[in-house]
Coordinates of C-alpha atoms and ligand atoms in Angstrom, one line a residue:
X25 CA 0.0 0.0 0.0
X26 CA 1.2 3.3 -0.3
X27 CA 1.5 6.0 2.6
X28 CA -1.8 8.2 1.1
X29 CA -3.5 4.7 1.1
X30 CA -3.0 4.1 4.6
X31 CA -3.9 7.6 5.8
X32 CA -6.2 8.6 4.3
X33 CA -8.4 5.1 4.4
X34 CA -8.0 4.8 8.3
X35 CA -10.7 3.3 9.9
X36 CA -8.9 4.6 13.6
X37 CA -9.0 1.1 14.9
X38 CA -5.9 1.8 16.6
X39 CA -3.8 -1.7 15.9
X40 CA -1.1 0.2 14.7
X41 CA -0.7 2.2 17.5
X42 CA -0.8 -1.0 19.9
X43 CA 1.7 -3.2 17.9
X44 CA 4.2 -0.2 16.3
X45 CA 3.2 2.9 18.9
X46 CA 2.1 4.5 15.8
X47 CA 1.6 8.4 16.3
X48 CA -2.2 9.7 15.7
X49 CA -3.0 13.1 15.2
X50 CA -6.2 14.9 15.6
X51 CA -7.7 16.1 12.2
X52 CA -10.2 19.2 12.0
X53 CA -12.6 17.0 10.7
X54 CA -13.1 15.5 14.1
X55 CA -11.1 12.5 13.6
X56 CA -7.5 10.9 14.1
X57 CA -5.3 9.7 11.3
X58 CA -2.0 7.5 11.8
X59 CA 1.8 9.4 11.4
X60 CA 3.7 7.5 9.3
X61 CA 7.1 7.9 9.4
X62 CA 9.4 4.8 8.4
X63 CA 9.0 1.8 6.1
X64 CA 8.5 -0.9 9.0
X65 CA 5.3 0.9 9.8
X66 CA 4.6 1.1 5.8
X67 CA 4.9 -2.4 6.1
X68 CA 3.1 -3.6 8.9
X69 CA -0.3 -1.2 8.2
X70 CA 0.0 -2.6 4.7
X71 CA 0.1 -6.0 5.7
X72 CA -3.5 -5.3 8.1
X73 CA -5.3 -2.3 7.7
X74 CA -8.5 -2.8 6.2
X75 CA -8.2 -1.0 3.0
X76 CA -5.4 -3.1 2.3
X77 CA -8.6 -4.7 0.0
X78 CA -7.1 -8.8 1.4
X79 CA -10.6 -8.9 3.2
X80 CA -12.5 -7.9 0.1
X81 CA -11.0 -11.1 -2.0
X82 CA -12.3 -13.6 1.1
X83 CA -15.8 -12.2 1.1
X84 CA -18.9 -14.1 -0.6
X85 CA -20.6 -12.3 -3.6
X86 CA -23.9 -12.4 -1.9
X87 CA -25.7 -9.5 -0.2
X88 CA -25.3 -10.5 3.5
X89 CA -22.4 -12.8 3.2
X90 CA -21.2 -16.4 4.4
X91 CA -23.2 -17.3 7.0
X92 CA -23.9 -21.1 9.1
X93 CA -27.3 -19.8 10.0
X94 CA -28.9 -16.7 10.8
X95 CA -31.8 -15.7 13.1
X96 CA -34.0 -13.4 14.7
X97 CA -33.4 -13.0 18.9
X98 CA -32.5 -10.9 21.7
X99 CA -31.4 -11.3 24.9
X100 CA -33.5 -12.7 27.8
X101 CA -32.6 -10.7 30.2
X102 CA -34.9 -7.5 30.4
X103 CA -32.5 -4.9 31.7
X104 CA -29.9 -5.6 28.7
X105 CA -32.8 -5.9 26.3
X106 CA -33.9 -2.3 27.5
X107 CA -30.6 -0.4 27.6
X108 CA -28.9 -2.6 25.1
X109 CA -28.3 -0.5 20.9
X110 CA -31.0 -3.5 19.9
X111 CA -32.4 -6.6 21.6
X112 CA -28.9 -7.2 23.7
X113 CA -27.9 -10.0 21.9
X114 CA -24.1 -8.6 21.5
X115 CA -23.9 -7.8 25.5
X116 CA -25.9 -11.3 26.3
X117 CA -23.4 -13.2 24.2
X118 CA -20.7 -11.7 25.6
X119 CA -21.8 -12.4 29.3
X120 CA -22.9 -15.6 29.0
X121 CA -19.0 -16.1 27.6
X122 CA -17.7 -14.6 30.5
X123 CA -20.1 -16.0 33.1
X124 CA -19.5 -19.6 31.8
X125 CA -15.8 -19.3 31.9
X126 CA -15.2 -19.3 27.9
X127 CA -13.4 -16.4 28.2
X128 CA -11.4 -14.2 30.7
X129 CA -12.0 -10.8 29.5
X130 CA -14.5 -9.0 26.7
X131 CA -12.4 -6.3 25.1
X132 CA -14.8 -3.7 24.4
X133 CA -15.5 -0.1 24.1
X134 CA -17.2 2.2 26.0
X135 CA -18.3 5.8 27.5
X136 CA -14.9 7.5 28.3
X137 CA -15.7 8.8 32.3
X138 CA -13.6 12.0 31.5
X139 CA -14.9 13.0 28.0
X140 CA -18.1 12.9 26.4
X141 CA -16.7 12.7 23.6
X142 CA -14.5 10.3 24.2
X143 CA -14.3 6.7 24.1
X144 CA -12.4 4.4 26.1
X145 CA -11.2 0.8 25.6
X146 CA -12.3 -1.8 28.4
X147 CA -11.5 -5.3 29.3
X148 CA -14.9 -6.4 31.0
X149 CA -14.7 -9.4 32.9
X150 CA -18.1 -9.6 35.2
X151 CA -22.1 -9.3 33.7
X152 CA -22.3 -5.9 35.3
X153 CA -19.4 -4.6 33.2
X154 CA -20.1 -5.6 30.2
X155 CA -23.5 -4.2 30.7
X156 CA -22.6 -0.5 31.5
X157 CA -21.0 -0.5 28.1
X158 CA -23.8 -1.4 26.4
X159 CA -25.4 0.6 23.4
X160 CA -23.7 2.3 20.3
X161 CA -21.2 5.0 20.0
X162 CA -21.9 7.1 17.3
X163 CA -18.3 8.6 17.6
X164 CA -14.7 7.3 17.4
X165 CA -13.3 4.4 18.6
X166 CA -10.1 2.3 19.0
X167 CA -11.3 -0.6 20.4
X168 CA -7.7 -2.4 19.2
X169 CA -5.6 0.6 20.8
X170 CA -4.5 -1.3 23.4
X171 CA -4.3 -5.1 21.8
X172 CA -1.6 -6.4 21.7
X173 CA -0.9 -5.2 26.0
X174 CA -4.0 -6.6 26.9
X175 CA -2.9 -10.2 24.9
X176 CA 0.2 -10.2 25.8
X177 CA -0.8 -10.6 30.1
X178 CA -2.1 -14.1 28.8
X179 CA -5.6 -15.4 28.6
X180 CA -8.6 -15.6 26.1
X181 CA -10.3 -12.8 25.0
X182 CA -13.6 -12.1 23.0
X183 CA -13.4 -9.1 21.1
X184 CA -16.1 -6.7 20.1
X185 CA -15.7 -4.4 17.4
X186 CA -16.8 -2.4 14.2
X187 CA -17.0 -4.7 11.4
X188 CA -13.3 -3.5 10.5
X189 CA -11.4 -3.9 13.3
X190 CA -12.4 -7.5 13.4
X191 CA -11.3 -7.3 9.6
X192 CA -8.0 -5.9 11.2
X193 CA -7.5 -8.3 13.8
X194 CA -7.8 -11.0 11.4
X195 CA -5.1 -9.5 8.8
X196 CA -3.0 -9.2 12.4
X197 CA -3.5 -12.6 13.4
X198 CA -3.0 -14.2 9.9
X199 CA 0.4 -12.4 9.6
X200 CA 1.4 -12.4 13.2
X201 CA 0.0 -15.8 15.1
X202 CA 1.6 -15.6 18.4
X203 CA -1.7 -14.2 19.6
X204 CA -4.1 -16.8 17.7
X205 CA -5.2 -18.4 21.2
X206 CA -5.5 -15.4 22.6
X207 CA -8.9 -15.0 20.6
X208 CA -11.4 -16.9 21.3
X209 CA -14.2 -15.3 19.4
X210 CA -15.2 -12.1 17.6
X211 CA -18.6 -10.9 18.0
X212 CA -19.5 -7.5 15.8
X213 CA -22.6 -5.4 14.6
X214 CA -23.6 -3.9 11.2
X215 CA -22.2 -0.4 10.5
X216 CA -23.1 2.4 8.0
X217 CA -20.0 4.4 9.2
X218 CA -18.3 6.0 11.7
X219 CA -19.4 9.3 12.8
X220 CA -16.4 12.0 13.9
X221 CA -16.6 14.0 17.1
X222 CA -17.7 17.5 15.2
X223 CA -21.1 15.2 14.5
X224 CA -21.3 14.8 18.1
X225 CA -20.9 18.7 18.7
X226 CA -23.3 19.4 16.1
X227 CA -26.1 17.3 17.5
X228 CA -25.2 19.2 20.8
X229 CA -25.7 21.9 19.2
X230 CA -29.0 20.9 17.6
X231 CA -30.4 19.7 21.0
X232 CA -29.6 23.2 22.1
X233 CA -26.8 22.6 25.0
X234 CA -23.7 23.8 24.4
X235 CA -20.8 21.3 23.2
X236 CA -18.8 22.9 26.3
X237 CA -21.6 22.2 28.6
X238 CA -21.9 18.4 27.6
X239 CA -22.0 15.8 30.3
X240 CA -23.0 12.3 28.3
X241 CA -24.2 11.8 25.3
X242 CA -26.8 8.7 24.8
X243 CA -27.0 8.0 21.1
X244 CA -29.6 5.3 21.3
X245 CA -31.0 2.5 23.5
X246 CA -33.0 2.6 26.5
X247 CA -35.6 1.4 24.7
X248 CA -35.5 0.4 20.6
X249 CA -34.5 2.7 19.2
X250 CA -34.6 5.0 22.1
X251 CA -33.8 8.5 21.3
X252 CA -30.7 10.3 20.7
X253 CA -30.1 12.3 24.2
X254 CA -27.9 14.9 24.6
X255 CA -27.1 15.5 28.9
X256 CA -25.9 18.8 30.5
X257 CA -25.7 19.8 34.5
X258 CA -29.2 20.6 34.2
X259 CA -31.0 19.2 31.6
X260 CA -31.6 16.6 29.0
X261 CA -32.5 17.2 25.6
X262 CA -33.1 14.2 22.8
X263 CA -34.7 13.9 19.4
X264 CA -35.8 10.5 17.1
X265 CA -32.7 8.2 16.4
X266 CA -33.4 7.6 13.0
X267 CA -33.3 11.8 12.5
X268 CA -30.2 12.1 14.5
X269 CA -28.5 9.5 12.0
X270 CA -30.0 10.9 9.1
X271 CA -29.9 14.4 9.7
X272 CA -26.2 14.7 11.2
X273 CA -24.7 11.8 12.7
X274 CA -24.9 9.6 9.1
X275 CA -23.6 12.9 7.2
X276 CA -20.4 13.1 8.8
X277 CA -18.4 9.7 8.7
X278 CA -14.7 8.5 7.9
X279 CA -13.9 8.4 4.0
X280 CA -13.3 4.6 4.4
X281 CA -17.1 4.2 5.1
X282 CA -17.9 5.3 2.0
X283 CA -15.9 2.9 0.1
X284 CA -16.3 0.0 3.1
X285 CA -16.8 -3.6 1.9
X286 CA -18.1 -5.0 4.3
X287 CA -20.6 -2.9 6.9
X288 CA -22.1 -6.7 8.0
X289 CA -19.6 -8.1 9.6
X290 CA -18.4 -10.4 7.3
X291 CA -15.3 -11.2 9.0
X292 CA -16.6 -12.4 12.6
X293 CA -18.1 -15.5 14.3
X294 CA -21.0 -13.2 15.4
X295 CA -22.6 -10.1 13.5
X296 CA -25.6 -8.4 14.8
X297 CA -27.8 -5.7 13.5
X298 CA -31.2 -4.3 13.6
X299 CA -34.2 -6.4 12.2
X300 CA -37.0 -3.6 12.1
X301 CA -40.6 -4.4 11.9
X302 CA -41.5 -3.4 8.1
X303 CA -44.9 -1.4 6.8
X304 CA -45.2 -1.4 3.3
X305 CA -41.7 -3.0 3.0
X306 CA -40.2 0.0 4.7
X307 CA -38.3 0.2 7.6
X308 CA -40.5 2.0 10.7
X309 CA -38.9 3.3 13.8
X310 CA -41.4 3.3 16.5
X311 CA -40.5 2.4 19.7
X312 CA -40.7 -1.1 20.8
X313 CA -38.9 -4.3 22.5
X314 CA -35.9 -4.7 20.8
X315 CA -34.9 -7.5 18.1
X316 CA -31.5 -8.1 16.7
X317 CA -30.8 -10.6 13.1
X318 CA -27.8 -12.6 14.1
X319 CA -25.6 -14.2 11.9
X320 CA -23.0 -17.1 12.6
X321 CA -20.7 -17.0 10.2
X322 CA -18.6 -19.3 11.7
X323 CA -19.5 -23.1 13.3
X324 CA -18.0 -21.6 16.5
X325 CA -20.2 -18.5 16.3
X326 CA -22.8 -21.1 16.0
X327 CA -22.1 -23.2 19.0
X328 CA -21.6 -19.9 20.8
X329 CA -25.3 -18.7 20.0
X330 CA -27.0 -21.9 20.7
X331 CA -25.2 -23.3 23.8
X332 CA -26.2 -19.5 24.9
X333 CA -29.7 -20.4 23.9
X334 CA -29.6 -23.7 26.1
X335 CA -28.2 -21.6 29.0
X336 CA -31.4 -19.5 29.2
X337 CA -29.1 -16.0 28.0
X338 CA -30.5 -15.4 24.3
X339 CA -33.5 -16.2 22.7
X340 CA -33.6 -17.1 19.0
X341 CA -36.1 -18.2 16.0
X342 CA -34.5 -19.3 12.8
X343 CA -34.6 -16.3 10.1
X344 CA -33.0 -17.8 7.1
X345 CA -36.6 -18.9 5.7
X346 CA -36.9 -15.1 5.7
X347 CA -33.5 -13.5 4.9
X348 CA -35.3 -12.1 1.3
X349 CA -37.2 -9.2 3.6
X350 CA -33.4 -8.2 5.0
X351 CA -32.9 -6.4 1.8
X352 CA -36.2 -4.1 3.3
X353 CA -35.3 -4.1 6.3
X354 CA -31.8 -2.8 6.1
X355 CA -32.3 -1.5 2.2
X356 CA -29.1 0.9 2.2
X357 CA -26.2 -2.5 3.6
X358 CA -28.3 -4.4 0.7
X359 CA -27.3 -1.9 -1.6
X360 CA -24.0 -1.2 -0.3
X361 CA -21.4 -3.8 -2.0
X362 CA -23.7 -3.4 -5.1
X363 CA -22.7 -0.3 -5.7
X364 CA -19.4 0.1 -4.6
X365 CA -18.0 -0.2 -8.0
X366 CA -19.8 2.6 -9.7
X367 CA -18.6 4.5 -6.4
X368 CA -14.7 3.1 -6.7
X369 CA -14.7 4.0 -10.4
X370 CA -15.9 7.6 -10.1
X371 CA -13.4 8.4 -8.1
X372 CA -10.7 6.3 -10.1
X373 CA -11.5 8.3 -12.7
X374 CA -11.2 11.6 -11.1
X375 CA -8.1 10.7 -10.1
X376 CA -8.5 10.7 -6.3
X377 CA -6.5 7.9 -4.0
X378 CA -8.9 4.7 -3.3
X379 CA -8.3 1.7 -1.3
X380 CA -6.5 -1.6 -2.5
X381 CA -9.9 -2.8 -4.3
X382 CA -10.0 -5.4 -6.5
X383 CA -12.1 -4.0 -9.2
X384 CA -12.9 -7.0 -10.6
X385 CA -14.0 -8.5 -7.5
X386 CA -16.2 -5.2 -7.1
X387 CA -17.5 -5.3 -10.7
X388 CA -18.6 -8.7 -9.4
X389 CA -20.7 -7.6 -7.3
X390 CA -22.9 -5.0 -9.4
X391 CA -23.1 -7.6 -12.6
X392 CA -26.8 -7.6 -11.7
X393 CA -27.4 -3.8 -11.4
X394 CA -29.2 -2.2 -14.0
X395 CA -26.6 -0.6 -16.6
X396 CA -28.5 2.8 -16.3
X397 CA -28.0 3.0 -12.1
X398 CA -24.5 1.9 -12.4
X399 CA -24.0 5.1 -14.9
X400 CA -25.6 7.1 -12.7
X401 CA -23.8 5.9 -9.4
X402 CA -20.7 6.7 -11.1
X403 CA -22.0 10.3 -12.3
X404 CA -22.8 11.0 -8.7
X405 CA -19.5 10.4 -7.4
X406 CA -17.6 12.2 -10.1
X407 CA -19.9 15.3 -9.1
X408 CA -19.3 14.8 -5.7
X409 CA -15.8 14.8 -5.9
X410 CA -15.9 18.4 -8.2
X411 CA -18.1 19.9 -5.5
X412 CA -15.3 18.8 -3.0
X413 CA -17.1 16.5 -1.1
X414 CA -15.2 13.6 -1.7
Ligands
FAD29 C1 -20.7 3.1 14.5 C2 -21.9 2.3 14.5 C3 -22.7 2.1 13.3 C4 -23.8 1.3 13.3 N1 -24.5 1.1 12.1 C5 -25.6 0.3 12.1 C6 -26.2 -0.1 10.9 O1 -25.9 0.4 9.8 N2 -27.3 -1.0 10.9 C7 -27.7 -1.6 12.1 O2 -28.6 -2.4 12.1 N3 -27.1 -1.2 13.3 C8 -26.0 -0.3 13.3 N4 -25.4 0.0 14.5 C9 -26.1 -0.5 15.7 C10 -25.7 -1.9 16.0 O3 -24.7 -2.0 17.0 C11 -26.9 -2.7 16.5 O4 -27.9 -2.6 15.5 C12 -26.5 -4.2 16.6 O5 -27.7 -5.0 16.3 C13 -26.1 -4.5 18.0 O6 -27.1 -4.4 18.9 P1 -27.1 -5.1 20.3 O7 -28.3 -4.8 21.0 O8 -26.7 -6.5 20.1 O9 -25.8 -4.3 20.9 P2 -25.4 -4.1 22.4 O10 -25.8 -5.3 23.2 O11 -25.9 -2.8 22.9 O12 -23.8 -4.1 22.3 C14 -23.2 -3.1 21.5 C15 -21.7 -3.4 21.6 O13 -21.1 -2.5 20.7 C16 -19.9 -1.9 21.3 N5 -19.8 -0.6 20.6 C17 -20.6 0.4 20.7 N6 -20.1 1.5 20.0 C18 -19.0 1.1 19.4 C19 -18.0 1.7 18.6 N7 -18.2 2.9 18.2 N8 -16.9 0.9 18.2 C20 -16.8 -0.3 18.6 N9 -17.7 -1.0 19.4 C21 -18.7 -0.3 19.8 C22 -20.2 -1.8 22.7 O14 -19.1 -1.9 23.5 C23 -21.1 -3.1 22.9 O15 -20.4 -4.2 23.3 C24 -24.3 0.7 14.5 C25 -23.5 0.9 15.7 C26 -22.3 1.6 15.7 C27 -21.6 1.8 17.0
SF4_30 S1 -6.8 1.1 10.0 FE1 -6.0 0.6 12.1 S2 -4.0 -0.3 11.7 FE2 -4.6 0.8 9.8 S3 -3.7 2.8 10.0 FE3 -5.7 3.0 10.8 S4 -5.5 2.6 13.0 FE4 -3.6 1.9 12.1
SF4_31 S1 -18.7 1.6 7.7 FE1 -17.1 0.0 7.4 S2 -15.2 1.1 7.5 FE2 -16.7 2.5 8.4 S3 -16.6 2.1 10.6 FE3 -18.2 0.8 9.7 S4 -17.2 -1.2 9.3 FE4 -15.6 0.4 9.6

């Protein structure tokens, strides 16, 4: 890869920083971007950072990717359910591996104590740890910042993550095995990007408290969705999830998530994601118990998710019978590797630095997209890049 690659394709997940102290540096744009400054680092980010495209060759051609069965669920347990991003299933799974000894630690993220903008990396080892980090941060993370320190005291670990910093750890494991055993599962969610801090200022801002004045930010949770909530000394101010993603958080996200792969979790034993009730084969956000679709992709993430089932911690239906209505139900990561060629291409052509794509691989995955919306993809990213936006 070369350095531009690298830097400007970051996904922050921190690895770098864990394994070669990488330097990071705090961008305007809200987020943090990796120094590099000799060739064993060029070497090493090349070898696992996720734009390095190796994760892009392993992935299946279909929408949702390889999976050894997927289902419905959420977790039994009503507090999780109720605080948890969704139904819980990511924080029940990761309990019920810590409770019944499978692992010694979750390595996870959650609330930083002394920022509310920040996030900070944990190492949960009881129920009621894992459960005060519960919910999604709409923000940065580095959830691998500390990796490689944390492995290296001995043990197994399950790690949570975005879908690319499992695609990370993998590249890091495959290249650099001393710390296989040390991972004893990877449990992730979907993802439709990663929103900087300035998004978490401006929905401050739109909730009328002053970024200064900001004591926690809630994104979600607390109910299914629950509501985006912004907290100050003395008050609280929130407004509908879905218009917080839509109208801010979703508008401001690294440059890698527009070109990402994979926002499904291709790469872990266990992904996660919404499954919203449909109405007219839309999407509806009204508040209800949550529900999570949950995909083993590996016969160890299956195991995991029905010994869990056995054990009283999740409960699951089967959902493959039904997989067809996921393409309503989460319509833009059904359309996502479809049109990442058009998007790759448009800014190929313009000239601009893209990731380590194969673009056959990505032509692949559009060969069944009408001619006329692959056209027009690639028109809209060429624009976007003249108006500076890309
Ligand atoms: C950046 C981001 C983008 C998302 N995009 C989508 C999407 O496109 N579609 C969708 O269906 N759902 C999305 N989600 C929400 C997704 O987490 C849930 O939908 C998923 O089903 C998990 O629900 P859960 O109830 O099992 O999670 P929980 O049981 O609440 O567990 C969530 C876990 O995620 C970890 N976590 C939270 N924020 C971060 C972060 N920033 N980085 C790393 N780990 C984190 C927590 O430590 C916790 O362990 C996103 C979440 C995040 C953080
Ligand atoms: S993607 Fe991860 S490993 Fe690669 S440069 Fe960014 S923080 Fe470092
Ligand atoms: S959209 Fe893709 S690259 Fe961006 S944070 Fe999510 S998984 Fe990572």
């Amino acid at each position: 890869m070369k350095k531009d690659q690298i830097i400007e394709y970051c996904t922050g997940c921190g690895l770098c920083h864990s394994v070669n102290d990488t330097r990071f540096q705090d961008e305007p744009n809200g987020f943090t971007y990796p120094v590099i400054e000799n060739n064993e680092q060029l070497e090493f980010n090349s070898k696992i950072c996720q734009a390095n495209g190796t994760h892009l060759l392993k992935q299946d051609d279909t929408t949702w990717g390889h999976y050894f069965n997927v289902y419905s669920g959420y977790s039994t347990d009503t507090e999780i359910r109720f605080k948890a991003a969704s139904g819980g299933m990511t924080t029940a799974v990761a309990v019920y591996l810590a409770e019944r000894g499978l692992v010694d630690g979750v390595i996870q993220v959650g609330e930083d104590p002394d920022s509310p903008y920040g996030t900070k990396n944990f190492v949960s080892k009881t129920k009621e740890e894992i459960v005060s980090h519960c919910g999604s941060r709409y923000i940065v993370s580095s959830p691998l910042a500390n990796l490689q320190q944390v492995l290296s005291n001995g043990g197994k670990y399950a790690v949570i993550g975005r879908p690319c910093d499992i695609v990370v750890l993998n590249n890091y494991l495959d290249n650099y095995p001393q710390f296989k055993e040390n991972i004893y599962c990877t449990l992730t969610f979907f993802c439709a990007g990663s929103p900087s801090v300035e998004a978490s200022k401006k929905l401050a801002k739109r909730l009328e408290i002053e970024p200064e004045s900001v004591t926690k930010i809630r994104y979600r949770g607390y109910g299914w969705p629950g509501k985006a909530t912004v907290f100050s000394e003395d008050k609280e101010n929130h407004m509908e999830y879905i218009d917080s993603w839509n109208q801010i958080l979703g508008r401001d996200i690294r440059k890698i998530c527009k070109l990402c792969t994979d926002g499904v979790g291709e790469a872990a034993d266990i992904a996660s994601g919404d499954l919203w009730n449909l109405a007219d084969n839309k999407p509806v956000f009204n508040e209800t118990d949550g529900v999570n679709v949950v995909f083993a992709r590996s016969e160890k993430g299956r195991k995991i998710l029905e010994d869990a089932v056995k054990k009283g911690y999740i409960h699951l239906e089967d959902y493959a019978s039904r997989l067809k209505e996921l393409d309503f139900v989460q319509p833009n990561h059904s359309n996502r590797k479809k049109l990442l060629y058009p998007r790759f291409l448009g800014m190929k052509l313009m000239g601009k630095t893209v990731p380590n794509y194969d673009m056959n691989k990505l032509k692949q995955y559009c060969k069944d997209e009408p001619k006329i919306k692959v056209m027009k993809t690639t028109l809209g990213t060429v624009k976007r890049v003249l108006k500076g936006k890309l």
